[in-house]
CSV table of C-alpha atoms in Angstrom, one decimal:
chain,number,residue,atom,x,y,z
A,1,SER,CA,91.1,97.8,96.5
A,2,GLY,CA,89.8,94.4,95.4
A,3,LEU,CA,93.2,93.2,94.2
A,4,PRO,CA,94.4,89.7,95.3
A,5,TRP,CA,96.9,89.8,98.2
A,6,GLY,CA,99.5,88.1,96.1
A,7,LEU,CA,99.5,90.9,93.6
A,8,ARG,CA,99.5,93.5,96.4
A,9,LEU,CA,102.6,92.0,98.0
A,10,ARG,CA,104.3,91.8,94.6
A,11,ARG,CA,103.7,95.5,94.0
A,12,VAL,CA,105.0,96.4,97.5
A,13,ALA,CA,108.1,94.3,96.9
A,14,THR,CA,108.6,95.9,93.5
A,15,ALA,CA,108.4,99.4,95.0
A,16,ALA,CA,110.9,98.4,97.7
A,17,ALA,CA,113.3,97.0,95.0
A,18,ALA,CA,113.0,100.1,93.0
A,19,LEU,CA,113.8,102.3,96.0
A,20,LEU,CA,116.7,100.2,96.9
A,21,ALA,CA,118.0,100.4,93.3
A,22,CYS,CA,117.7,104.2,93.3
A,23,LEU,CA,119.7,104.4,96.5
A,24,CYS,CA,122.4,102.4,94.8
A,25,GLN,CA,122.3,104.9,91.8
A,26,LEU,CA,121.0,102.3,89.4
A,27,PRO,CA,117.8,102.4,87.3
A,28,PRO,CA,115.0,100.2,88.5
A,29,VAL,CA,114.9,96.7,86.9
A,30,SER,CA,112.3,96.4,84.2
A,31,ALA,CA,110.7,93.3,82.9
A,32,THR,CA,112.7,91.1,80.5
A,33,PRO,CA,111.1,90.5,77.1
A,34,ALA,CA,110.1,87.0,78.2
A,35,GLN,CA,108.2,88.5,81.2
A,36,ALA,CA,106.7,91.3,79.2
A,37,GLY,CA,105.4,88.8,76.6
A,38,SER,CA,105.0,91.4,73.9
A,39,SER,CA,107.4,93.1,71.5
A,40,ARG,CA,105.2,96.1,71.0
A,41,ARG,CA,105.2,98.7,73.7
A,42,PRO,CA,102.0,100.6,74.6
A,43,ALA,CA,102.3,104.4,74.4
A,44,CYS,CA,102.3,104.7,78.2
A,45,GLU,CA,105.3,102.5,78.8
A,46,ASP,CA,108.6,104.3,79.5
A,47,SER,CA,111.2,102.3,77.6
A,48,SER,CA,114.0,104.4,79.1
A,49,ARG,CA,113.7,102.5,82.4
A,50,ALA,CA,115.1,99.4,80.8
A,51,LEU,CA,118.6,98.4,81.8
A,52,PRO,CA,121.3,98.8,79.1
A,53,PRO,CA,121.9,95.6,77.1
A,54,ASN,CA,125.4,95.1,78.5
A,55,HIS,CA,124.4,95.5,82.1
A,56,SER,CA,124.9,92.6,84.4
A,57,LEU,CA,123.0,92.2,87.6
A,58,ARG,CA,126.1,90.5,89.1
A,59,SER,CA,128.4,93.4,88.4
A,60,THR,CA,129.1,95.7,91.3
A,61,SER,CA,132.1,97.7,89.8
A,62,ASN,CA,130.1,100.9,89.6
A,63,PHE,CA,128.3,100.7,92.9
A,64,PRO,CA,129.0,103.3,95.7
A,65,ARG,CA,130.8,101.8,98.7
A,66,PHE,CA,128.0,100.6,101.0
A,67,PRO,CA,128.3,98.1,103.9
A,68,ARG,CA,128.5,94.5,102.8
A,69,PHE,CA,125.1,93.6,104.2
A,70,PHE,CA,123.5,96.5,102.2
A,71,LEU,CA,125.0,95.2,98.9
A,72,SER,CA,123.9,91.7,99.7
A,73,SER,CA,120.4,92.9,100.3
A,74,ARG,CA,120.5,94.9,97.1
A,75,ARG,CA,121.6,91.8,95.2
A,76,ALA,CA,118.9,89.7,96.6
A,77,PHE,CA,116.2,92.2,95.7
A,78,LEU,CA,117.5,92.7,92.1
A,79,SER,CA,117.9,88.9,91.6
A,80,PHE,CA,114.4,88.2,92.8
A,81,SER,CA,113.0,90.9,90.6
A,82,SER,CA,114.9,89.7,87.5
A,83,ILE,CA,113.5,86.2,87.7
A,84,GLY,CA,109.9,87.4,88.5
A,85,LEU,CA,109.6,86.4,92.1
A,86,ILE,CA,109.1,90.0,93.2
A,87,GLY,CA,106.9,92.3,91.0
A,88,GLY,CA,107.0,91.7,87.3
A,89,GLY,CA,106.4,93.5,84.0
A,90,LEU,CA,102.6,93.0,84.1
A,91,ALA,CA,102.2,94.3,87.6
A,92,LYS,CA,104.2,97.4,86.7
A,93,ALA,CA,102.2,98.0,83.5
A,94,GLY,CA,99.0,97.7,85.5
A,95,SER,CA,100.2,100.1,88.2
A,96,GLN,CA,101.3,102.7,85.6
A,97,SER,CA,97.9,102.9,83.9
A,98,PRO,CA,94.8,102.7,86.2
A,99,VAL,CA,91.9,100.5,85.2
A,100,ALA,CA,88.2,101.3,85.6
A,101,LYS,CA,86.3,100.0,88.7
A,102,PRO,CA,82.7,100.6,89.8
A,103,LEU,CA,82.4,103.1,92.6
A,104,SER,CA,79.3,104.2,94.6
A,105,LEU,CA,78.9,108.0,94.8
A,106,GLY,CA,75.6,107.8,96.6
A,107,GLY,CA,73.6,106.7,93.6
A,108,PRO,CA,74.1,104.1,90.9
A,109,PRO,CA,77.7,102.9,90.5
A,110,MET,CA,80.0,105.0,88.4
A,111,PRO,CA,83.3,104.1,86.7
A,112,SER,CA,86.4,105.3,88.6
A,113,ILE,CA,87.9,106.4,85.2
A,114,PRO,CA,86.4,106.6,81.7
A,115,LEU,CA,85.5,103.2,80.3
A,116,GLY,CA,87.2,101.8,77.3
A,117,HIS,CA,90.6,100.3,76.3
A,118,ALA,CA,92.6,103.1,74.7
A,119,TYR,CA,95.3,102.8,72.0
A,120,GLY,CA,97.0,106.0,71.1
A,121,ASN,CA,97.2,109.6,72.4
A,122,LYS,CA,94.4,110.2,74.9
A,123,ALA,CA,94.4,113.8,73.9
A,124,ALA,CA,94.1,113.1,70.2
A,125,PRO,CA,91.6,115.4,68.4
A,126,ILE,CA,89.9,112.4,66.6
A,127,GLY,CA,88.3,109.6,68.5
A,128,ILE,CA,87.3,106.2,67.2
A,129,ASP,CA,85.1,104.0,69.5
A,130,VAL,CA,84.8,100.4,68.5
A,131,TYR,CA,82.4,98.0,70.2
A,132,LEU,CA,83.6,94.4,69.9
A,133,ASP,CA,82.4,91.0,71.2
A,134,PHE,CA,84.8,88.2,71.7
A,135,THR,CA,82.4,85.6,70.4
A,136,CYS,CA,81.7,87.4,67.2
A,137,PRO,CA,83.7,86.4,64.0
A,138,PHE,CA,83.3,89.9,62.5
A,139,SER,CA,84.7,91.4,65.7
A,140,ARG,CA,87.7,89.1,65.4
A,141,LYS,CA,88.4,90.3,61.9
A,142,MET,CA,88.2,94.0,62.9
A,143,PHE,CA,90.3,93.5,66.1
A,144,THR,CA,93.0,91.7,64.1
A,145,THR,CA,93.1,94.4,61.4
A,146,LEU,CA,93.2,97.2,64.0
A,147,HIS,CA,96.0,95.8,66.1
A,148,GLU,CA,98.1,94.3,63.3
A,149,SER,CA,97.8,97.1,60.8
A,150,VAL,CA,95.6,100.1,61.5
A,151,ILE,CA,96.9,101.3,64.8
A,152,PRO,CA,100.6,101.1,63.8
A,153,ALA,CA,99.8,102.8,60.4
A,154,LEU,CA,97.8,105.6,62.1
A,155,GLN,CA,100.6,106.3,64.5
A,156,LYS,CA,103.1,106.3,61.7
A,157,GLU,CA,101.2,108.5,59.2
A,158,PHE,CA,99.2,110.6,61.6
A,159,PRO,CA,101.1,110.5,64.9
A,160,ASP,CA,99.0,111.4,68.0
A,161,LYS,CA,96.0,112.5,65.9
A,162,VAL,CA,93.7,109.5,66.4
A,163,LEU,CA,92.7,107.7,69.6
A,164,ILE,CA,91.1,104.3,69.2
A,165,ARG,CA,89.0,103.0,72.2
A,166,GLU,CA,87.6,99.5,72.4
A,167,PHE,CA,84.5,98.7,74.4
A,168,ASN,CA,83.2,95.4,75.6
A,169,GLN,CA,80.0,94.5,73.7
A,170,ILE,CA,78.3,91.6,75.4
A,171,GLN,CA,75.9,89.8,73.2
A,172,PRO,CA,73.6,87.6,75.3
A,173,TRP,CA,72.4,85.4,72.5
A,174,HIS,CA,75.9,83.9,72.7
A,175,PRO,CA,75.9,82.4,76.3
A,176,ALA,CA,79.7,82.4,76.5
A,177,SER,CA,79.9,86.2,75.7
A,178,THR,CA,79.4,87.2,79.3
A,179,LEU,CA,82.0,84.8,80.6
A,180,VAL,CA,84.7,85.7,78.1
A,181,HIS,CA,84.2,89.5,78.7
A,182,GLU,CA,84.4,88.9,82.5
A,183,ALA,CA,87.7,87.1,82.0
A,184,ALA,CA,89.1,89.9,79.8
A,185,LEU,CA,88.2,92.5,82.4
A,186,ALA,CA,89.8,90.3,85.1
A,187,ALA,CA,93.0,90.1,83.0
A,188,GLU,CA,93.0,93.9,82.8
A,189,ARG,CA,92.5,94.3,86.5
A,190,LEU,CA,95.4,91.9,87.3
A,191,GLY,CA,97.8,93.0,84.6
A,192,GLY,CA,96.7,96.3,83.2
A,193,ALA,CA,96.2,97.5,79.6
A,194,ARG,CA,99.0,95.3,78.1
A,195,ALA,CA,97.6,92.1,79.7
A,196,TYR,CA,94.1,93.0,78.4
A,197,GLU,CA,95.4,93.4,74.8
A,198,ARG,CA,97.4,90.1,75.0
A,199,PHE,CA,94.5,88.2,76.5
A,200,SER,CA,92.1,89.7,73.9
A,201,ALA,CA,94.4,88.5,71.1
A,202,LEU,CA,94.6,85.0,72.6
A,203,VAL,CA,90.8,84.8,72.9
A,204,PHE,CA,90.2,85.8,69.3
A,205,GLU,CA,92.9,83.4,68.2
A,206,ASN,CA,91.0,80.6,70.0
A,207,GLN,CA,87.6,82.0,69.4
A,208,ALA,CA,86.1,78.8,68.0
A,209,SER,CA,86.6,77.2,71.5
A,210,PHE,CA,84.0,79.6,72.9
A,211,PHE,CA,81.3,79.1,70.2
A,212,ASP,CA,77.9,77.8,71.3
A,213,ASP,CA,78.2,74.3,70.0
A,214,LEU,CA,81.5,73.4,71.7
A,215,LEU,CA,80.4,74.9,75.1
A,216,TYR,CA,77.0,73.3,75.1
A,217,GLU,CA,77.9,70.6,77.6
A,218,LYS,CA,80.4,72.6,79.6
A,219,SER,CA,79.7,74.2,83.0
A,220,ARG,CA,80.4,77.8,83.9
A,221,LYS,CA,83.2,76.7,86.1
A,222,GLU,CA,84.8,74.7,83.3
A,223,VAL,CA,84.6,77.7,80.9
A,224,TYR,CA,86.3,79.9,83.6
A,225,GLU,CA,89.0,77.4,83.9
A,226,GLN,CA,89.5,77.4,80.1
A,227,LEU,CA,89.7,81.2,80.1
A,228,ALA,CA,92.1,81.2,83.1
A,229,ASN,CA,94.5,79.0,81.1
A,230,LEU,CA,94.5,81.7,78.4
A,231,GLY,CA,95.0,84.3,81.1
A,232,GLU,CA,98.1,82.5,82.2
A,233,LYS,CA,99.5,82.5,78.7
A,234,ALA,CA,98.8,86.3,78.6
A,235,GLY,CA,101.0,86.7,81.7
A,236,VAL,CA,98.5,87.0,84.6
A,237,ASN,CA,98.2,84.6,87.5
A,238,LYS,CA,95.8,81.9,86.7
A,239,ASN,CA,94.6,81.4,90.3
A,240,ASP,CA,94.1,85.2,90.8
A,241,MET,CA,91.9,85.3,87.7
A,242,ILE,CA,89.8,82.4,88.9
A,243,GLN,CA,89.4,84.1,92.3
A,244,LEU,CA,88.0,87.2,90.5
A,245,LEU,CA,85.7,85.1,88.4
A,246,MET,CA,84.4,82.8,91.2
A,247,VAL,CA,80.8,83.4,92.2
A,248,LYS,CA,80.6,85.2,95.6
A,249,GLY,CA,79.6,83.2,98.6
A,250,LEU,CA,80.4,79.7,97.5
A,251,GLU,CA,82.6,79.2,100.5
A,252,THR,CA,79.5,79.7,102.8
A,253,PRO,CA,77.0,76.9,103.3
A,254,TYR,CA,73.9,77.5,101.1
A,255,GLU,CA,71.5,78.0,104.0
A,256,GLU,CA,73.8,80.7,105.6
A,257,ARG,CA,74.3,82.8,102.5
A,258,ASP,CA,72.9,86.4,102.6
A,259,GLU,CA,72.6,86.4,98.8
A,260,HIS,CA,72.4,83.7,96.1
A,261,ASN,CA,72.8,85.8,93.0
A,262,ALA,CA,75.7,88.1,93.8
A,263,GLY,CA,77.8,87.5,90.7
A,264,ASN,CA,81.6,87.8,91.0
A,265,ASP,CA,84.2,90.6,91.5
A,266,ILE,CA,83.9,91.6,87.9
A,267,THR,CA,80.1,91.8,87.7
A,268,GLY,CA,79.9,95.4,88.7
A,269,LEU,CA,82.3,96.6,86.0
A,270,LEU,CA,80.6,94.3,83.4
A,271,LYS,CA,77.3,96.1,84.1
A,272,LEU,CA,78.9,99.4,83.4
A,273,TYR,CA,80.1,98.3,80.0
A,274,ILE,CA,76.6,96.9,79.2
A,275,LYS,CA,75.0,100.2,80.3
A,276,LYS,CA,77.5,102.1,78.2
A,277,SER,CA,76.6,100.2,75.0
A,278,ARG,CA,72.9,100.5,75.7
A,279,LYS,CA,73.1,104.2,76.2
A,280,ALA,CA,75.1,104.5,73.0
A,281,GLY,CA,72.3,102.5,71.2
A,282,VAL,CA,74.7,99.7,70.2
A,283,HIS,CA,73.0,96.4,69.4
A,284,VAL,CA,75.5,94.2,67.5
A,285,SER,CA,79.2,94.0,67.0
A,286,PRO,CA,81.3,95.4,65.6
A,287,THR,CA,79.9,98.9,65.8
A,288,VAL,CA,82.1,101.9,65.2
A,289,PHE,CA,81.7,105.5,66.2
A,290,VAL,CA,83.8,108.4,64.8
A,291,ASN,CA,83.9,111.5,67.0
A,292,GLY,CA,80.8,110.3,68.8
A,293,MET,CA,78.7,109.5,65.8
A,294,GLU,CA,78.0,106.0,64.6
A,295,ASP,CA,79.7,105.4,61.2
A,296,GLY,CA,77.9,102.7,59.4
A,297,MET,CA,80.3,102.7,56.4
A,298,ILE,CA,83.2,101.1,58.3
A,299,SER,CA,83.2,97.3,57.8
A,300,SER,CA,85.0,94.4,59.5
A,301,GLY,CA,86.3,93.4,56.1
A,302,TRP,CA,88.1,96.7,55.6
A,303,THR,CA,91.9,96.8,54.9
A,304,VAL,CA,94.3,99.2,56.5
A,305,ASP,CA,94.3,101.3,53.3
A,306,GLN,CA,90.5,101.7,53.5
A,307,TRP,CA,90.7,102.8,57.1
A,308,ILE,CA,93.4,105.3,56.4
A,309,GLU,CA,91.6,106.8,53.4
A,310,HIS,CA,88.4,107.0,55.3
A,311,LEU,CA,90.0,108.9,58.1
A,312,ARG,CA,92.2,111.1,56.0
A,313,PRO,CA,89.6,113.9,55.4
A,314,LEU,CA,89.3,114.2,59.2
A,315,ILE,CA,93.0,114.6,59.6
A,316,GLN,CA,93.3,117.2,56.8
A,317,ALA,CA,90.4,119.2,58.3
A,318,LEU,CA,92.6,119.8,61.4
A,319,SER,CA,95.1,121.9,59.5
C-alpha cells in the first residue's frame, strides 16, 4: 500500500484493541484532545465513539466476568492505546477517510479517489474548488479566511449545501513550492484529512520560512527536514514523512542504480495534482471555481460576509 511499516503495525494494533474492547462491552478508545491536536472535528469524524468524560481506564466495575489473564490483556491494550503507543487519533482519522493515490489502469496513472481536500458535505449541491499554493501570500489569506470563518459560517447558515475542495497548485517560479506541496501530501497520506489541514495551517503560519530568499542557500534535504519538523507538530511521525519524501534509490551505490531521476513516494500524486490544474486552465493562485466555472470576482481579500452574500443567490436558487 506504500504506507510505512510503523503505521501499518499501529493500525493493526488499533484494530485489535478495538475488537478486544468490543468483546468487553466497552466503546473503542478514541484519541485524547492532546493526541487529536485540534478542537474542531471534521464532518467525517464520529464523535459518539469518544469515552464518557467520567470514564476511567482503570475502572473494571462494569466489566463482564472474564478470566484474570483476559482482563489483564485488555488493560494492557487500552493503556497502550490511551498513551498513543498503539494506534492514535491521526491513524484512525486517516483510515476513516481514504486518501488519493496514483494507480495504473493500463494507461497513464489515475487517482484512486477524486483529487482534492474536501470540507463539508460531499453530496452538497454547490461545489467550490479553490486552488492554493503554500508559498503564495494571497493563498495564505484565502486559506485563513476559509478555515477560520467561511467554512464554519456556511455550515451554520447553509448546512450541507456547500462543499469546498482545495487543490494543490504548484507554482514552479517559487522553487520551494514543489517541496512544500510534497510534504503536505505526505502528511495527508500518513495522517489523513485532519493531518493535512493541520499541516497546511502550520505551513501558512510559517510561510515566510519557505520564501525564495531564505531558502536560497538551503539544500533540498534541509528543506525536507524543516518541513518534517512541522509535520511532527501536526501530529505525524517525522521519520515516516522523511521516508516518503526521500529521493528513491539513494541507498544504492550510484553506479548500480537503475534510475537517477525517480523522484520520491509522493511524486506520482503530485503529478496528478499538476495535471488537474493544467486541465482546468489554472495558472496562478488563488483561483476559485464555483460549480465548475472559474469565478474571477472572488478575491483573497474577501471577508466572510462577502463570501456569504456572493453565494446566497446560489443557495436561494435551490428552493
